[in-house]
PDB file of C-alpha atoms in Angstrom:
ATOM      1  CA  UNK A   1      26.828 -27.897  45.156  1.00 52.00           C
ATOM      2  CA  UNK A   2      28.718 -28.404  48.284  1.00 65.00           C
ATOM      3  CA  UNK A   3      28.686 -24.134  48.740  1.00 74.00           C
ATOM      4  CA  UNK A   4      25.297 -23.376  48.127  1.00 70.00           C
ATOM      5  CA  UNK A   5      24.590 -26.091  51.108  1.00 74.00           C
ATOM      6  CA  UNK A   6      27.294 -23.853  53.152  1.00 77.00           C
ATOM      7  CA  UNK A   7      25.736 -20.946  52.419  1.00 79.00           C
ATOM      8  CA  UNK A   8      22.381 -21.902  53.906  1.00 76.00           C
ATOM      9  CA  UNK A   9      24.066 -22.950  56.783  1.00 81.00           C
ATOM     10  CA  UNK A  10      26.180 -19.692  57.405  1.00 84.00           C
ATOM     11  CA  UNK A  11      22.072 -17.270  56.996  1.00 83.00           C
ATOM     12  CA  UNK A  12      20.576 -19.984  59.701  1.00 82.00           C
ATOM     13  CA  UNK A  13      22.860 -19.755  61.912  1.00 86.00           C
ATOM     14  CA  UNK A  14      23.388 -16.043  61.625  1.00 87.00           C
ATOM     15  CA  UNK A  15      19.514 -15.518  61.898  1.00 84.00           C
ATOM     16  CA  UNK A  16      19.268 -17.835  65.047  1.00 83.00           C
ATOM     17  CA  UNK A  17      21.562 -16.366  66.828  1.00 88.00           C
ATOM     18  CA  UNK A  18      20.296 -12.913  65.396  1.00 87.00           C
ATOM     19  CA  UNK A  19      16.362 -14.173  66.884  1.00 85.00           C
ATOM     20  CA  UNK A  20      17.387 -14.942  70.452  1.00 87.00           C
ATOM     21  CA  UNK A  21      17.723 -18.624  70.020  1.00 85.00           C
ATOM     22  CA  UNK A  22      13.896 -18.852  69.330  1.00 85.00           C
ATOM     23  CA  UNK A  23      13.686 -21.718  67.077  1.00 81.00           C
ATOM     24  CA  UNK A  24       9.969 -20.858  65.872  1.00 80.00           C
ATOM     25  CA  UNK A  25      11.353 -17.171  64.448  1.00 82.00           C
ATOM     26  CA  UNK A  26      13.796 -18.716  62.734  1.00 80.00           C
ATOM     27  CA  UNK A  27      11.542 -21.165  61.110  1.00 78.00           C
ATOM     28  CA  UNK A  28       8.925 -18.334  59.733  1.00 76.00           C
ATOM     29  CA  UNK A  29      12.127 -16.770  58.823  1.00 77.00           C
ATOM     30  CA  UNK A  30      14.487 -19.589  57.097  1.00 73.00           C
ATOM     31  CA  UNK A  31      11.107 -20.942  55.825  1.00 68.00           C
ATOM     32  CA  UNK A  32      10.936 -19.031  52.398  1.00 63.00           C
ATOM     33  CA  UNK A  33      14.679 -19.801  52.158  1.00 62.00           C
ATOM     34  CA  UNK A  34      13.830 -23.767  51.855  1.00 63.00           C
ATOM     35  CA  UNK A  35      10.936 -24.064  49.665  1.00 57.00           C
ATOM     36  CA  UNK A  36      11.836 -23.693  46.388  1.00 53.00           C
ATOM     37  CA  UNK A  37      11.449 -21.243  43.741  1.00 50.00           C
ATOM     38  CA  UNK A  38       9.889 -23.089  41.326  1.00 48.00           C
ATOM     39  CA  UNK A  39       8.404 -26.644  42.676  1.00 50.00           C
ATOM     40  CA  UNK A  40       6.909 -29.426  40.122  1.00 45.00           C
ATOM     41  CA  UNK A  41       3.131 -28.119  40.964  1.00 48.00           C
ATOM     42  CA  UNK A  42       4.269 -24.910  39.583  1.00 49.00           C
ATOM     43  CA  UNK A  43       5.438 -26.076  36.423  1.00 46.00           C
ATOM     44  CA  UNK A  44       2.624 -28.549  36.237  1.00 48.00           C
ATOM     45  CA  UNK A  45      -0.160 -25.122  36.799  1.00 49.00           C
ATOM     46  CA  UNK A  46       1.164 -23.372  34.036  1.00 50.00           C
ATOM     47  CA  UNK A  47      -0.862 -24.550  30.705  1.00 55.00           C
ATOM     48  CA  UNK A  48       1.392 -25.800  27.758  1.00 73.00           C
ATOM     49  CA  UNK A  49      -0.369 -25.403  24.800  1.00 80.00           C
ATOM     50  CA  UNK A  50       0.931 -27.775  22.725  1.00 85.00           C
ATOM     51  CA  UNK A  51      -1.009 -29.882  25.536  1.00 82.00           C
ATOM     52  CA  UNK A  52      -3.909 -27.725  25.201  1.00 79.00           C
ATOM     53  CA  UNK A  53      -4.408 -28.152  22.245  1.00 84.00           C
ATOM     54  CA  UNK A  54      -4.129 -31.922  22.299  1.00 85.00           C
ATOM     55  CA  UNK A  55      -6.672 -31.984  25.412  1.00 79.00           C
ATOM     56  CA  UNK A  56      -9.360 -29.460  24.183  1.00 79.00           C
ATOM     57  CA  UNK A  57      -9.092 -31.458  20.449  1.00 82.00           C
ATOM     58  CA  UNK A  58      -9.646 -34.738  22.066  1.00 80.00           C
ATOM     59  CA  UNK A  59     -12.366 -34.157  24.230  1.00 76.00           C
ATOM     60  CA  UNK A  60     -14.195 -32.611  20.969  1.00 77.00           C
ATOM     61  CA  UNK A  61     -13.897 -35.820  19.453  1.00 81.00           C
ATOM     62  CA  UNK A  62     -11.042 -33.835  17.104  1.00 87.00           C
ATOM     63  CA  UNK A  63      -7.884 -35.430  15.470  1.00 91.00           C
ATOM     64  CA  UNK A  64      -4.384 -33.347  15.817  1.00 92.00           C
ATOM     65  CA  UNK A  65      -1.801 -33.267  13.585  1.00 94.00           C
ATOM     66  CA  UNK A  66       1.173 -30.726  14.238  1.00 94.00           C
ATOM     67  CA  UNK A  67       4.132 -31.313  11.263  1.00 94.00           C
ATOM     68  CA  UNK A  68       7.459 -29.356  10.927  1.00 93.00           C
ATOM     69  CA  UNK A  69       9.517 -28.774   8.332  1.00 92.00           C
ATOM     70  CA  UNK A  70      12.819 -27.002   7.743  1.00 89.00           C
ATOM     71  CA  UNK A  71      13.586 -23.546   5.780  1.00 85.00           C
ATOM     72  CA  UNK A  72      16.992 -22.889   5.319  1.00 86.00           C
ATOM     73  CA  UNK A  73      17.460 -21.381   8.829  1.00 86.00           C
ATOM     74  CA  UNK A  74      13.696 -21.412   9.512  1.00 91.00           C
ATOM     75  CA  UNK A  75      11.824 -23.998  10.737  1.00 93.00           C
ATOM     76  CA  UNK A  76       7.530 -24.200  10.294  1.00 95.00           C
ATOM     77  CA  UNK A  77       5.140 -25.699  11.833  1.00 95.00           C
ATOM     78  CA  UNK A  78       1.540 -26.321  11.168  1.00 95.00           C
ATOM     79  CA  UNK A  79      -1.220 -27.573  13.083  1.00 95.00           C
ATOM     80  CA  UNK A  80      -3.902 -30.039  11.432  1.00 95.00           C
ATOM     81  CA  UNK A  81      -7.316 -30.271  12.947  1.00 92.00           C
ATOM     82  CA  UNK A  82     -10.134 -33.261  11.421  1.00 91.00           C
ATOM     83  CA  UNK A  83      -6.843 -33.091   8.456  1.00 92.00           C
ATOM     84  CA  UNK A  84      -8.262 -29.227   7.943  1.00 92.00           C
ATOM     85  CA  UNK A  85      -5.185 -26.510   7.933  1.00 94.00           C
ATOM     86  CA  UNK A  86      -5.536 -24.275  11.002  1.00 92.00           C
ATOM     87  CA  UNK A  87      -2.570 -23.078  11.956  1.00 92.00           C
ATOM     88  CA  UNK A  88       1.393 -22.079  10.618  1.00 93.00           C
ATOM     89  CA  UNK A  89       4.170 -20.205  12.269  1.00 93.00           C
ATOM     90  CA  UNK A  90       7.863 -20.475  11.913  1.00 93.00           C
ATOM     91  CA  UNK A  91      10.929 -19.839  14.471  1.00 91.00           C
ATOM     92  CA  UNK A  92      14.639 -20.663  14.088  1.00 89.00           C
ATOM     93  CA  UNK A  93      13.647 -22.749  16.833  1.00 89.00           C
ATOM     94  CA  UNK A  94      11.646 -25.864  16.756  1.00 90.00           C
ATOM     95  CA  UNK A  95      10.439 -25.705  19.651  1.00 89.00           C
ATOM     96  CA  UNK A  96       9.304 -22.337  19.414  1.00 90.00           C
ATOM     97  CA  UNK A  97       7.438 -22.892  16.216  1.00 91.00           C
ATOM     98  CA  UNK A  98       5.638 -25.880  16.888  1.00 91.00           C
ATOM     99  CA  UNK A  99       4.863 -23.972  20.435  1.00 89.00           C
ATOM    100  CA  UNK A 100       3.751 -20.800  18.462  1.00 90.00           C
ATOM    101  CA  UNK A 101       1.588 -23.028  16.392  1.00 92.00           C
ATOM    102  CA  UNK A 102      -0.751 -24.193  19.468  1.00 89.00           C
ATOM    103  CA  UNK A 103      -1.304 -20.949  20.664  1.00 86.00           C
ATOM    104  CA  UNK A 104      -2.390 -19.609  17.143  1.00 87.00           C
ATOM    105  CA  UNK A 105      -4.486 -23.119  16.647  1.00 88.00           C
ATOM    106  CA  UNK A 106      -5.850 -22.541  19.857  1.00 82.00           C
ATOM    107  CA  UNK A 107      -6.941 -18.413  19.489  1.00 78.00           C
ATOM    108  CA  UNK A 108      -8.710 -19.948  16.000  1.00 79.00           C
ATOM    109  CA  UNK A 109     -10.917 -22.490  17.598  1.00 77.00           C
ATOM    110  CA  UNK A 110     -11.933 -21.039  20.817  1.00 68.00           C
ATOM    111  CA  UNK A 111     -15.154 -19.339  18.426  1.00 61.00           C
ATOM    112  CA  UNK A 112     -15.512 -23.165  17.628  1.00 62.00           C
ATOM    113  CA  UNK A 113     -15.038 -24.978  20.774  1.00 59.00           C
ATOM    114  CA  UNK A 114     -16.409 -23.576  24.114  1.00 56.00           C
ATOM    115  CA  UNK A 115     -14.393 -22.777  26.957  1.00 51.00           C
ATOM    116  CA  UNK A 116     -15.694 -25.389  29.601  1.00 46.00           C
ATOM    117  CA  UNK A 117     -14.082 -28.092  27.441  1.00 49.00           C
ATOM    118  CA  UNK A 118     -10.896 -26.590  29.373  1.00 44.00           C
ATOM    119  CA  UNK A 119     -12.928 -27.948  33.086  1.00 45.00           C
ATOM    120  CA  UNK A 120     -11.698 -31.728  33.503  1.00 42.00           C
ATOM    121  CA  UNK A 121     -13.644 -33.386  36.725  1.00 43.00           C
ATOM    122  CA  UNK A 122     -15.635 -31.759  39.521  1.00 44.00           C
ATOM    123  CA  UNK A 123     -15.196 -33.480  43.204  1.00 39.00           C
ATOM    124  CA  UNK A 124     -15.334 -32.657  46.715  1.00 42.00           C
ATOM    125  CA  UNK A 125     -12.613 -33.527  49.070  1.00 44.00           C
ATOM    126  CA  UNK A 126     -12.424 -35.049  52.228  1.00 40.00           C
ATOM    127  CA  UNK A 127     -13.143 -32.220  54.235  1.00 44.00           C
ATOM    128  CA  UNK A 128     -16.142 -31.370  52.392  1.00 47.00           C
ATOM    129  CA  UNK A 129     -14.769 -28.117  50.311  1.00 56.00           C
ATOM    130  CA  UNK A 130     -15.831 -28.244  46.487  1.00 61.00           C
ATOM    131  CA  UNK A 131     -12.584 -29.221  43.856  1.00 75.00           C
ATOM    132  CA  UNK A 132     -11.878 -28.588  40.252  1.00 80.00           C
ATOM    133  CA  UNK A 133      -8.518 -31.000  39.526  1.00 78.00           C
ATOM    134  CA  UNK A 134      -5.839 -28.422  38.297  1.00 82.00           C
ATOM    135  CA  UNK A 135      -8.506 -25.373  38.841  1.00 86.00           C
ATOM    136  CA  UNK A 136      -5.548 -23.177  38.705  1.00 89.00           C
ATOM    137  CA  UNK A 137      -4.316 -24.277  34.992  1.00 86.00           C
ATOM    138  CA  UNK A 138      -8.161 -24.726  33.730  1.00 86.00           C
ATOM    139  CA  UNK A 139      -9.130 -21.030  34.743  1.00 90.00           C
ATOM    140  CA  UNK A 140      -5.798 -18.904  33.936  1.00 89.00           C
ATOM    141  CA  UNK A 141      -6.359 -21.543  30.260  1.00 86.00           C
ATOM    142  CA  UNK A 142     -10.487 -19.635  30.505  1.00 87.00           C
ATOM    143  CA  UNK A 143      -8.908 -16.963  31.036  1.00 89.00           C
ATOM    144  CA  UNK A 144      -6.642 -16.636  27.534  1.00 87.00           C
ATOM    145  CA  UNK A 145      -9.984 -18.738  25.351  1.00 84.00           C
ATOM    146  CA  UNK A 146     -11.530 -15.747  26.610  1.00 86.00           C
ATOM    147  CA  UNK A 147      -8.993 -13.553  25.862  1.00 88.00           C
ATOM    148  CA  UNK A 148      -9.119 -12.214  29.308  1.00 91.00           C
ATOM    149  CA  UNK A 149      -6.413 -10.777  32.076  1.00 93.00           C
ATOM    150  CA  UNK A 150      -4.911 -13.189  33.757  1.00 93.00           C
ATOM    151  CA  UNK A 151      -6.344 -14.300  37.046  1.00 94.00           C
ATOM    152  CA  UNK A 152      -5.129 -12.303  40.562  1.00 94.00           C
ATOM    153  CA  UNK A 153      -4.804 -14.667  42.885  1.00 95.00           C
ATOM    154  CA  UNK A 154      -4.711 -13.162  47.171  1.00 94.00           C
ATOM    155  CA  UNK A 155      -3.834 -14.493  50.183  1.00 94.00           C
ATOM    156  CA  UNK A 156      -7.561 -12.625  52.944  1.00 92.00           C
ATOM    157  CA  UNK A 157      -6.489 -14.815  55.827  1.00 91.00           C
ATOM    158  CA  UNK A 158      -3.548 -16.442  56.597  1.00 92.00           C
ATOM    159  CA  UNK A 159      -3.724 -17.375  60.470  1.00 90.00           C
ATOM    160  CA  UNK A 160      -1.857 -20.151  63.177  1.00 88.00           C
ATOM    161  CA  UNK A 161       1.301 -20.902  63.627  1.00 86.00           C
ATOM    162  CA  UNK A 162       3.917 -22.320  61.005  1.00 81.00           C
ATOM    163  CA  UNK A 163       3.575 -26.139  62.304  1.00 81.00           C
ATOM    164  CA  UNK A 164       0.072 -25.429  61.546  1.00 86.00           C
ATOM    165  CA  UNK A 165      -1.066 -22.575  59.629  1.00 88.00           C
ATOM    166  CA  UNK A 166      -4.744 -21.698  57.577  1.00 92.00           C
ATOM    167  CA  UNK A 167      -4.627 -19.527  54.552  1.00 93.00           C
ATOM    168  CA  UNK A 168      -8.130 -18.438  52.419  1.00 93.00           C
ATOM    169  CA  UNK A 169      -7.531 -17.417  48.760  1.00 94.00           C
ATOM    170  CA  UNK A 170      -9.480 -14.491  46.650  1.00 93.00           C
ATOM    171  CA  UNK A 171      -8.966 -14.908  43.336  1.00 93.00           C
ATOM    172  CA  UNK A 172     -10.128 -11.850  40.653  1.00 93.00           C
ATOM    173  CA  UNK A 173     -10.772 -11.813  36.944  1.00 92.00           C
ATOM    174  CA  UNK A 174     -11.396  -8.765  34.257  1.00 90.00           C
ATOM    175  CA  UNK A 175     -14.331 -10.129  32.416  1.00 87.00           C
ATOM    176  CA  UNK A 176     -15.573  -6.995  30.139  1.00 87.00           C
ATOM    177  CA  UNK A 177     -18.696  -6.957  31.518  1.00 82.00           C
ATOM    178  CA  UNK A 178     -17.299  -6.529  35.501  1.00 83.00           C
ATOM    179  CA  UNK A 179     -15.154  -7.729  37.810  1.00 88.00           C
ATOM    180  CA  UNK A 180     -15.487 -10.828  39.539  1.00 89.00           C
ATOM    181  CA  UNK A 181     -14.040 -12.097  42.496  1.00 90.00           C
ATOM    182  CA  UNK A 182     -14.281 -15.762  44.920  1.00 90.00           C
ATOM    183  CA  UNK A 183     -12.870 -16.884  47.689  1.00 90.00           C
ATOM    184  CA  UNK A 184     -11.861 -19.938  48.475  1.00 90.00           C
ATOM    185  CA  UNK A 185     -12.115 -22.677  51.729  1.00 89.00           C
ATOM    186  CA  UNK A 186      -9.814 -22.720  54.422  1.00 90.00           C
ATOM    187  CA  UNK A 187      -6.994 -24.929  53.639  1.00 91.00           C
ATOM    188  CA  UNK A 188      -3.221 -25.577  55.307  1.00 90.00           C
ATOM    189  CA  UNK A 189      -1.133 -24.345  52.304  1.00 90.00           C
ATOM    190  CA  UNK A 190      -0.922 -21.569  49.695  1.00 92.00           C
ATOM    191  CA  UNK A 191      -1.378 -23.809  46.878  1.00 91.00           C
ATOM    192  CA  UNK A 192      -4.466 -25.659  47.884  1.00 91.00           C
ATOM    193  CA  UNK A 193      -6.362 -22.420  48.837  1.00 92.00           C
ATOM    194  CA  UNK A 194      -5.809 -21.332  45.548  1.00 94.00           C
ATOM    195  CA  UNK A 195      -7.103 -24.216  43.765  1.00 92.00           C
ATOM    196  CA  UNK A 196      -9.734 -23.655  46.290  1.00 91.00           C
ATOM    197  CA  UNK A 197     -10.742 -19.936  44.995  1.00 92.00           C
ATOM    198  CA  UNK A 198     -10.242 -20.656  41.102  1.00 92.00           C
ATOM    199  CA  UNK A 199     -12.407 -24.225  42.214  1.00 90.00           C
ATOM    200  CA  UNK A 200     -15.348 -22.042  42.848  1.00 89.00           C
ATOM    201  CA  UNK A 201     -14.602 -18.940  40.099  1.00 90.00           C
ATOM    202  CA  UNK A 202     -15.290 -22.071  37.193  1.00 88.00           C
ATOM    203  CA  UNK A 203     -18.015 -22.927  38.993  1.00 84.00           C
ATOM    204  CA  UNK A 204     -20.287 -19.386  39.338  1.00 84.00           C
ATOM    205  CA  UNK A 205     -18.545 -18.811  35.815  1.00 85.00           C
ATOM    206  CA  UNK A 206     -20.691 -21.646  34.915  1.00 81.00           C
ATOM    207  CA  UNK A 207     -23.756 -20.418  36.844  1.00 75.00           C
ATOM    208  CA  UNK A 208     -23.201 -17.459  35.314  1.00 77.00           C
ATOM    209  CA  UNK A 209     -23.046 -18.552  31.955  1.00 77.00           C
ATOM    210  CA  UNK A 210     -19.722 -16.936  31.664  1.00 78.00           C
ATOM    211  CA  UNK A 211     -18.415 -20.427  29.824  1.00 73.00           C
TER     212      UNK A 211
END
């Protein structure tokens, strides 16, 4: 809506005056306002239980079927893997029942399907750094399957001008035996720096037989 554009324009103008008409300072301050709070990439990096369930089973040569039925006000979702019922869930909403059933199925299958099945092909980036496709999502999923706390990311290096930023991010995971931390390679975007840290953490987990 036009009113929102007017609000942003007014804020930018006020900040511009306040920093003495310095465009560089203006950009540093207003940058966060102009960036979307949630991007498509953010949404894609959050693992979806139903998608994850199909993906894991497909990699292990198993067939998944989710059947749903309505019983009065409740919707029930049943998850079948290779024809065997592995989990069920009920809710007033059909989508919620499907989501919860998929979560329950993932927890039930964790003893049968190794966490490493969540990791897609690794590759070397154009800058020579080690990368795992969608590493943040994969690391999040590994922690979920192993019942570890969610990974915690922190920026350990933030250098350069607004037009040429360089970031290094660290990721920390608390396992039952130890707290693990890994720093990634230097990247121009925070999201890429986080993916780099997650990639190296996944490789370390594999090398040390955590997964």
